[in-house]
PDB file of C-alpha atoms in Angstrom:
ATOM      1  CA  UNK A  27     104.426  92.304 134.770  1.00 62.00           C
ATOM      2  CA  UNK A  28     104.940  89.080 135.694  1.00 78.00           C
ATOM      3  CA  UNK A  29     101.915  87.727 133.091  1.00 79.00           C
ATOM      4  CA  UNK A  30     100.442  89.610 130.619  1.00 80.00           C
ATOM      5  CA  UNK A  31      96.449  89.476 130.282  1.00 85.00           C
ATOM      6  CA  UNK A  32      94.752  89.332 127.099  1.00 84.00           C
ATOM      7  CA  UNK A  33      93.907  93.021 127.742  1.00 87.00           C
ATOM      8  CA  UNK A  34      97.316  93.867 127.482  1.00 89.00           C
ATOM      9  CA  UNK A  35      97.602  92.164 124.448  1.00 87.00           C
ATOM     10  CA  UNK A  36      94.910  93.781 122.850  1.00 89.00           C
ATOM     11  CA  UNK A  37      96.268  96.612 124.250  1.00 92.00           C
ATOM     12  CA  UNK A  38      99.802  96.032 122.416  1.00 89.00           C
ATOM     13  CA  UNK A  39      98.556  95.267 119.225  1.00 91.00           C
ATOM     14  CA  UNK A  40      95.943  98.342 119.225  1.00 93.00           C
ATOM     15  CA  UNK A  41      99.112 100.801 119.725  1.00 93.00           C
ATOM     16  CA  UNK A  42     101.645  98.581 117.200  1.00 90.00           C
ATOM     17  CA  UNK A  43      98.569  99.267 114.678  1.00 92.00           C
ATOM     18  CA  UNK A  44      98.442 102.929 115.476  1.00 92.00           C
ATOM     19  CA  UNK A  45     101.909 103.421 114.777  1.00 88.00           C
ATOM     20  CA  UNK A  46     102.104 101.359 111.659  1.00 87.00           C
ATOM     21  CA  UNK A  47      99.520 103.885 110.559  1.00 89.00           C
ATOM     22  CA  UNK A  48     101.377 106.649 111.597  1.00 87.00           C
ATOM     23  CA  UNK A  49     104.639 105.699 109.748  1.00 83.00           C
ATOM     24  CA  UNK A  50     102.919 104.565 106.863  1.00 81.00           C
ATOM     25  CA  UNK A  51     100.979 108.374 106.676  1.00 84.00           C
ATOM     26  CA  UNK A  52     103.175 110.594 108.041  1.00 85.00           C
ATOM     27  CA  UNK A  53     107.102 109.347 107.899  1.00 82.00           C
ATOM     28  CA  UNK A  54     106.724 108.237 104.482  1.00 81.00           C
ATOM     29  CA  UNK A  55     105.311 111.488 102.816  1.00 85.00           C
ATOM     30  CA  UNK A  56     107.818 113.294 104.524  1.00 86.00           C
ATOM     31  CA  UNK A  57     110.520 110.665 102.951  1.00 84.00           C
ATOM     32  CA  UNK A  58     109.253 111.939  99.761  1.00 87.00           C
ATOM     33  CA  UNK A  59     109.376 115.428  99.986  1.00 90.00           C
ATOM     34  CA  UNK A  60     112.719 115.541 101.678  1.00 89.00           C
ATOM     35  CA  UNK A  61     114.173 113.573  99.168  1.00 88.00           C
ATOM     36  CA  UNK A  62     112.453 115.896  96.341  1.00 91.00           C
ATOM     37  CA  UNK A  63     114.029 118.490  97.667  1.00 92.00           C
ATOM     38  CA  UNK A  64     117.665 116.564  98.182  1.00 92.00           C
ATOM     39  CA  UNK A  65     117.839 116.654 102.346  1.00 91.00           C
ATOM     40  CA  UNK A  66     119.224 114.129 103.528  1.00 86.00           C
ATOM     41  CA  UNK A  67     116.698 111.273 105.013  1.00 80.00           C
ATOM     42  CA  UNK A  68     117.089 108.932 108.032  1.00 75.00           C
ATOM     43  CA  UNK A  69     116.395 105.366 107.037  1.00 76.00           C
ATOM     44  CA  UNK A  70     112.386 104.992 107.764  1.00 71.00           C
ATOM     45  CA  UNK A  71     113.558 101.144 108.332  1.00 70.00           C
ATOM     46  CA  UNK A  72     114.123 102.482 112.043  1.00 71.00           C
ATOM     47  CA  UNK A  73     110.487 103.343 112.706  1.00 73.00           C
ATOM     48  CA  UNK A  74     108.985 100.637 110.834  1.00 78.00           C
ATOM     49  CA  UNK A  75     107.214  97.761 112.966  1.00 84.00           C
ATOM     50  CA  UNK A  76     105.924  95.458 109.891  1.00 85.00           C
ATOM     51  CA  UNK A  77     107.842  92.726 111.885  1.00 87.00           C
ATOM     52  CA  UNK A  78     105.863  93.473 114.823  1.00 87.00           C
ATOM     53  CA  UNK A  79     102.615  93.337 112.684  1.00 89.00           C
ATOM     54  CA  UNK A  80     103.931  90.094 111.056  1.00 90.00           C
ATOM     55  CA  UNK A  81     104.097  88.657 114.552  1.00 89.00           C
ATOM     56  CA  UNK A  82     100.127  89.907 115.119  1.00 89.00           C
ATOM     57  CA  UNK A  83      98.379  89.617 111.989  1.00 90.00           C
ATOM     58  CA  UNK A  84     100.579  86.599 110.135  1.00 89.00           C
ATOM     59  CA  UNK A  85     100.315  83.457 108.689  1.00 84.00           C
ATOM     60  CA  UNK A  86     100.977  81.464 111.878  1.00 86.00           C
ATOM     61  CA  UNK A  87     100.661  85.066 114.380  1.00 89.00           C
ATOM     62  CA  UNK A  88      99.470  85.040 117.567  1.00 89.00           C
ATOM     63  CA  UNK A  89      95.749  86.521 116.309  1.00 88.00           C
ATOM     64  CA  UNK A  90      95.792  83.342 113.974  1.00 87.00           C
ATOM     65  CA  UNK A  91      97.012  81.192 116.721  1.00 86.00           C
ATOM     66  CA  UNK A  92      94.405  82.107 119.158  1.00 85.00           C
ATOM     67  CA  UNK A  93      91.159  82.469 116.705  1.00 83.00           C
ATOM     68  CA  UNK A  94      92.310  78.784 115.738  1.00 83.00           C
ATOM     69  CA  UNK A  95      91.894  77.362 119.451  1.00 80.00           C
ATOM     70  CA  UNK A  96      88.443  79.297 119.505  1.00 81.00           C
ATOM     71  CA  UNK A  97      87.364  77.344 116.743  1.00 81.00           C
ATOM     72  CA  UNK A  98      88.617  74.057 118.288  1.00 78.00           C
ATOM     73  CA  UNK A  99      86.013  72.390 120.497  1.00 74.00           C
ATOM     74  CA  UNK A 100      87.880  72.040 123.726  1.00 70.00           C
ATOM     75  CA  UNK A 101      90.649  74.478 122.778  1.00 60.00           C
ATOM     76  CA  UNK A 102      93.820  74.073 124.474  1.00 60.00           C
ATOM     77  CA  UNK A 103      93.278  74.094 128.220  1.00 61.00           C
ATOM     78  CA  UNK A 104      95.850  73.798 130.826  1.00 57.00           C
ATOM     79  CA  UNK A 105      96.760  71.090 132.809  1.00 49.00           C
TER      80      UNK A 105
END
């Protein structure tokens, strides 16, 4: 794509939520059971998007960054 719409965005961060969720329920109990039973674990680092989310949800993220020119009267329009 040459431009993404805000439905691809939405899009993005709907699926970068999912999988945070699914790391965060699934990879993560495994972790601990593996290592409970001493087998060797990859590094859950790999499959970990907190960055990603960071980028999203943040302090200055883009969700911040665009609910802050909806609150601004004119917003910031192109010119």
């Amino acid at each position: 794509f040459k431009v993404n719409t805000f439905d691809q965005l939405c899009i993005n961060y709907a699926n970068e939520a999912l999988q945070q969720n699914y790391v965060a329920d699934n990879f993560r109990a495994i972790k601990l059971e593996y290592e409970e039973e001493g087998i060797h674990v990859f590094d859950i680092s790999l499959v970990d998007n907190a960055d990603v989310m960071e980028l999203f949800e943040g302090r200055l993220g883009l969700l911040g960054q665009l609910n802050s020119e909806c609150i601004k009267k004119n917003g910031l329009r192109e010119r």
